[in-house]
Amino acid sequence: MTADTIVMQNSPMIYRAAQRALLVLAIANPLMAGSAYAGLGGDAASALADGTELHGAVHSVSLPLYDVEEITADTGMRVREYVNRNGVVFAVSWSGPVLPDLQRLLGTHYVEYTTALAALNHPGLRRSVRVTLPGLIVESGGHLRAYAGRARLPALIPAGVSAADLL
């Protein structure tokens, strides 16, 4: 028996081991992305803690009508929290290789969101979804390793700010 024969005999076993390793990585990857975000309607005090939880950097930008707390994680996840002058998070946006923890991101509005999703006519596999409720708008989409979305509370958006400003 030659070395080539041994490698060929073990190739199915190596293939199965590689499949298992990829499966473990696929399951663990969303868990490594972190799950602490300031929820919609909450205050911005947790932005620094969010950056620590995500093992990322927090960068603040003050604009005339609102502030943006941007968290860039080592995993490639980017979360932006839009804070009005009253200190309330009125919108969030995200992009990265995995979906964020929407329950934490949407805060108390998560139940409204999941209820609206369940009521969709064709829930199947979609690349994007838009949920429009009187007090909440959520747009989310993407594919493996490239997800993006945004959520906003229309009643809390400062006058003069458009949805296009909230990317």
mmCIF file of C-alpha atoms in Angstrom:
data_model
loop_
_atom_site.group_PDB
_atom_site.id
_atom_site.type_symbol
_atom_site.label_atom_id
_atom_site.label_comp_id
_atom_site.label_asym_id
_atom_site.label_seq_id
_atom_site.Cartn_x
_atom_site.Cartn_y
_atom_site.Cartn_z
ATOM 1 C CA MET A 1 0.000 0.000 0.000
ATOM 2 C CA THR A 2 1.468 3.342 -1.040
ATOM 3 C CA ALA A 3 1.040 6.767 0.556
ATOM 4 C CA ASP A 4 -1.284 7.747 -2.324
ATOM 5 C CA THR A 5 -3.538 4.789 -1.530
ATOM 6 C CA ILE A 6 -3.739 5.732 2.144
ATOM 7 C CA VAL A 7 -4.676 9.325 1.319
ATOM 8 C CA MET A 8 -7.364 8.179 -1.124
ATOM 9 C CA GLN A 9 -8.800 5.746 1.437
ATOM 10 C CA ASN A 10 -8.978 8.482 4.076
ATOM 11 C CA SER A 11 -10.356 11.223 1.795
ATOM 12 C CA PRO A 12 -14.049 10.497 2.611
ATOM 13 C CA MET A 13 -13.182 10.641 6.304
ATOM 14 C CA ILE A 14 -11.305 13.928 5.825
ATOM 15 C CA TYR A 15 -14.226 15.288 3.786
ATOM 16 C CA ARG A 16 -16.702 14.416 6.562
ATOM 17 C CA ALA A 17 -14.441 16.012 9.185
ATOM 18 C CA ALA A 18 -14.199 19.187 7.093
ATOM 19 C CA GLN A 19 -17.999 19.256 6.715
ATOM 20 C CA ARG A 20 -18.419 18.955 10.497
ATOM 21 C CA ALA A 21 -15.908 21.745 11.098
ATOM 22 C CA LEU A 22 -17.745 24.045 8.658
ATOM 23 C CA LEU A 23 -21.062 23.216 10.305
ATOM 24 C CA VAL A 24 -19.676 24.089 13.736
ATOM 25 C CA LEU A 25 -18.310 27.391 12.373
ATOM 26 C CA ALA A 26 -21.621 28.234 10.710
ATOM 27 C CA ILE A 27 -23.491 27.652 13.965
ATOM 28 C CA ALA A 28 -20.957 29.439 16.158
ATOM 29 C CA ASN A 29 -20.426 32.469 13.914
ATOM 30 C CA PRO A 30 -23.713 34.221 14.778
ATOM 31 C CA LEU A 31 -22.995 33.579 18.445
ATOM 32 C CA MET A 32 -19.612 35.276 18.170
ATOM 33 C CA ALA A 33 -21.092 38.406 16.642
ATOM 34 C CA GLY A 34 -22.365 39.604 20.004
ATOM 35 C CA SER A 35 -25.863 40.481 21.065
ATOM 36 C CA ALA A 36 -25.919 43.684 23.119
ATOM 37 C CA TYR A 37 -27.424 46.692 21.394
ATOM 38 C CA ALA A 38 -29.330 49.720 22.538
ATOM 39 C CA GLY A 39 -32.907 48.915 21.659
ATOM 40 C CA LEU A 40 -35.190 51.157 19.656
ATOM 41 C CA GLY A 41 -36.867 53.644 21.949
ATOM 42 C CA GLY A 42 -34.184 53.149 24.613
ATOM 43 C CA ASP A 43 -31.424 55.537 25.624
ATOM 44 C CA ALA A 44 -27.970 55.786 24.119
ATOM 45 C CA ALA A 45 -26.088 55.129 27.366
ATOM 46 C CA SER A 46 -25.379 51.523 26.379
ATOM 47 C CA ALA A 47 -23.458 52.353 23.178
ATOM 48 C CA LEU A 48 -20.062 52.071 24.873
ATOM 49 C CA ALA A 49 -21.077 48.798 26.498
ATOM 50 C CA ASP A 50 -22.274 47.587 23.108
ATOM 51 C CA GLY A 51 -18.848 48.327 21.646
ATOM 52 C CA THR A 52 -17.175 46.337 24.412
ATOM 53 C CA GLU A 53 -19.594 43.435 23.981
ATOM 54 C CA LEU A 54 -18.963 43.337 20.242
ATOM 55 C CA HIS A 55 -15.198 43.697 20.741
ATOM 56 C CA GLY A 56 -15.419 46.741 18.536
ATOM 57 C CA ALA A 57 -14.811 50.439 18.468
ATOM 58 C CA VAL A 58 -17.471 53.069 19.100
ATOM 59 C CA HIS A 59 -17.303 56.206 16.999
ATOM 60 C CA SER A 60 -19.660 59.095 17.724
ATOM 61 C CA VAL A 61 -20.732 61.693 15.201
ATOM 62 C CA SER A 62 -22.802 64.686 16.223
ATOM 63 C CA LEU A 63 -25.021 66.099 13.507
ATOM 64 C CA PRO A 64 -27.279 69.151 13.832
ATOM 65 C CA LEU A 65 -30.487 67.156 14.458
ATOM 66 C CA TYR A 66 -29.221 63.898 15.966
ATOM 67 C CA ASP A 67 -26.151 61.907 16.994
ATOM 68 C CA VAL A 68 -24.896 58.664 15.479
ATOM 69 C CA GLU A 69 -23.158 56.059 17.628
ATOM 70 C CA GLU A 70 -21.407 53.672 15.238
ATOM 71 C CA ILE A 71 -20.005 50.397 16.497
ATOM 72 C CA THR A 72 -17.587 48.534 14.269
ATOM 73 C CA ALA A 73 -16.827 45.039 15.541
ATOM 74 C CA ASP A 74 -13.841 42.827 14.832
ATOM 75 C CA THR A 75 -16.247 40.365 13.197
ATOM 76 C CA GLY A 76 -17.156 42.889 10.503
ATOM 77 C CA MET A 77 -20.529 43.752 12.049
ATOM 78 C CA ARG A 78 -21.403 47.460 11.937
ATOM 79 C CA VAL A 79 -24.280 48.841 13.986
ATOM 80 C CA ARG A 80 -25.406 52.457 13.964
ATOM 81 C CA GLU A 81 -27.666 53.879 16.652
ATOM 82 C CA TYR A 82 -29.381 57.160 15.827
ATOM 83 C CA VAL A 83 -30.105 59.247 18.902
ATOM 84 C CA ASN A 84 -32.367 62.304 18.928
ATOM 85 C CA ARG A 85 -31.702 65.389 21.056
ATOM 86 C CA ASN A 86 -33.802 63.889 23.872
ATOM 87 C CA GLY A 87 -31.310 61.001 24.142
ATOM 88 C CA VAL A 88 -33.696 58.410 22.672
ATOM 89 C CA VAL A 89 -32.667 55.873 20.021
ATOM 90 C CA PHE A 90 -35.102 56.552 17.169
ATOM 91 C CA ALA A 91 -33.438 54.350 14.532
ATOM 92 C CA VAL A 92 -30.816 51.635 14.128
ATOM 93 C CA SER A 93 -29.083 50.203 11.104
ATOM 94 C CA TRP A 94 -26.800 47.227 10.676
ATOM 95 C CA SER A 95 -24.589 45.530 8.142
ATOM 96 C CA GLY A 96 -22.236 42.605 8.374
ATOM 97 C CA PRO A 97 -21.562 38.944 7.788
ATOM 98 C CA VAL A 98 -24.334 37.730 10.127
ATOM 99 C CA LEU A 99 -27.721 38.978 11.219
ATOM 100 C CA PRO A 100 -27.612 40.831 14.522
ATOM 101 C CA ASP A 101 -29.718 39.807 17.498
ATOM 102 C CA LEU A 102 -32.893 41.578 16.390
ATOM 103 C CA GLN A 103 -34.590 40.951 19.712
ATOM 104 C CA ARG A 104 -31.977 43.082 21.449
ATOM 105 C CA LEU A 105 -31.733 45.562 18.581
ATOM 106 C CA LEU A 106 -35.469 46.198 18.313
ATOM 107 C CA GLY A 107 -35.960 46.175 22.077
ATOM 108 C CA THR A 108 -39.586 46.338 23.155
ATOM 109 C CA HIS A 109 -40.684 46.520 19.500
ATOM 110 C CA TYR A 110 -39.445 42.996 18.726
ATOM 111 C CA VAL A 111 -42.813 41.388 19.525
ATOM 112 C CA GLU A 112 -44.578 43.752 17.101
ATOM 113 C CA TYR A 113 -42.026 42.846 14.432
ATOM 114 C CA THR A 114 -42.297 39.074 14.865
ATOM 115 C CA THR A 115 -46.097 39.257 14.953
ATOM 116 C CA ALA A 116 -46.086 41.177 11.654
ATOM 117 C CA LEU A 117 -43.641 38.668 10.130
ATOM 118 C CA ALA A 118 -45.884 35.778 11.121
ATOM 119 C CA ALA A 119 -48.811 37.487 9.394
ATOM 120 C CA LEU A 120 -47.040 37.776 6.024
ATOM 121 C CA ASN A 121 -48.746 35.865 3.181
ATOM 122 C CA HIS A 122 -45.562 34.276 1.841
ATOM 123 C CA PRO A 123 -43.144 33.943 4.754
ATOM 124 C CA GLY A 124 -40.858 31.361 2.981
ATOM 125 C CA LEU A 125 -37.253 32.055 2.184
ATOM 126 C CA ARG A 126 -36.902 35.703 1.281
ATOM 127 C CA ARG A 127 -33.807 37.718 0.618
ATOM 128 C CA SER A 128 -35.465 40.836 1.980
ATOM 129 C CA VAL A 129 -38.420 41.787 4.089
ATOM 130 C CA ARG A 130 -40.147 45.056 4.918
ATOM 131 C CA VAL A 131 -42.495 45.391 7.851
ATOM 132 C CA THR A 132 -44.452 48.636 8.049
ATOM 133 C CA LEU A 133 -46.530 49.263 11.143
ATOM 134 C CA PRO A 134 -47.941 52.563 12.396
ATOM 135 C CA GLY A 135 -45.157 52.994 14.947
ATOM 136 C CA LEU A 136 -42.364 50.841 13.490
ATOM 137 C CA ILE A 137 -40.677 50.267 10.129
ATOM 138 C CA VAL A 138 -38.122 47.458 9.682
ATOM 139 C CA GLU A 139 -36.275 46.634 6.459
ATOM 140 C CA SER A 140 -33.882 43.704 6.434
ATOM 141 C CA GLY A 141 -32.237 41.639 3.748
ATOM 142 C CA GLY A 142 -29.154 40.019 2.407
ATOM 143 C CA HIS A 143 -27.579 36.646 1.984
ATOM 144 C CA LEU A 144 -24.869 34.571 3.627
ATOM 145 C CA ARG A 145 -22.037 36.830 4.879
ATOM 146 C CA ALA A 146 -23.737 40.021 3.652
ATOM 147 C CA TYR A 147 -26.709 41.183 5.711
ATOM 148 C CA ALA A 148 -28.030 44.709 6.133
ATOM 149 C CA GLY A 149 -31.075 46.395 7.499
ATOM 150 C CA ARG A 150 -32.553 49.271 9.375
ATOM 151 C CA ALA A 151 -35.395 49.940 11.754
ATOM 152 C CA ARG A 152 -36.965 53.211 12.810
ATOM 153 C CA LEU A 153 -39.686 54.697 14.947
ATOM 154 C CA PRO A 154 -41.315 57.313 12.669
ATOM 155 C CA ALA A 155 -42.839 59.292 15.540
ATOM 156 C CA LEU A 156 -39.404 59.907 17.085
ATOM 157 C CA ILE A 157 -37.523 60.914 13.919
ATOM 158 C CA PRO A 158 -36.533 64.583 14.204
ATOM 159 C CA ALA A 159 -38.243 66.985 11.789
ATOM 160 C CA GLY A 160 -36.099 67.495 8.704
ATOM 161 C CA VAL A 161 -34.572 64.002 8.784
ATOM 162 C CA SER A 162 -35.518 61.572 6.014
ATOM 163 C CA ALA A 163 -35.346 57.787 6.001
ATOM 164 C CA ALA A 164 -32.571 58.012 3.381
ATOM 165 C CA ASP A 165 -30.403 59.771 5.981
ATOM 166 C CA LEU A 166 -30.583 56.702 8.208
ATOM 167 C CA LEU A 167 -28.324 54.213 6.443
#
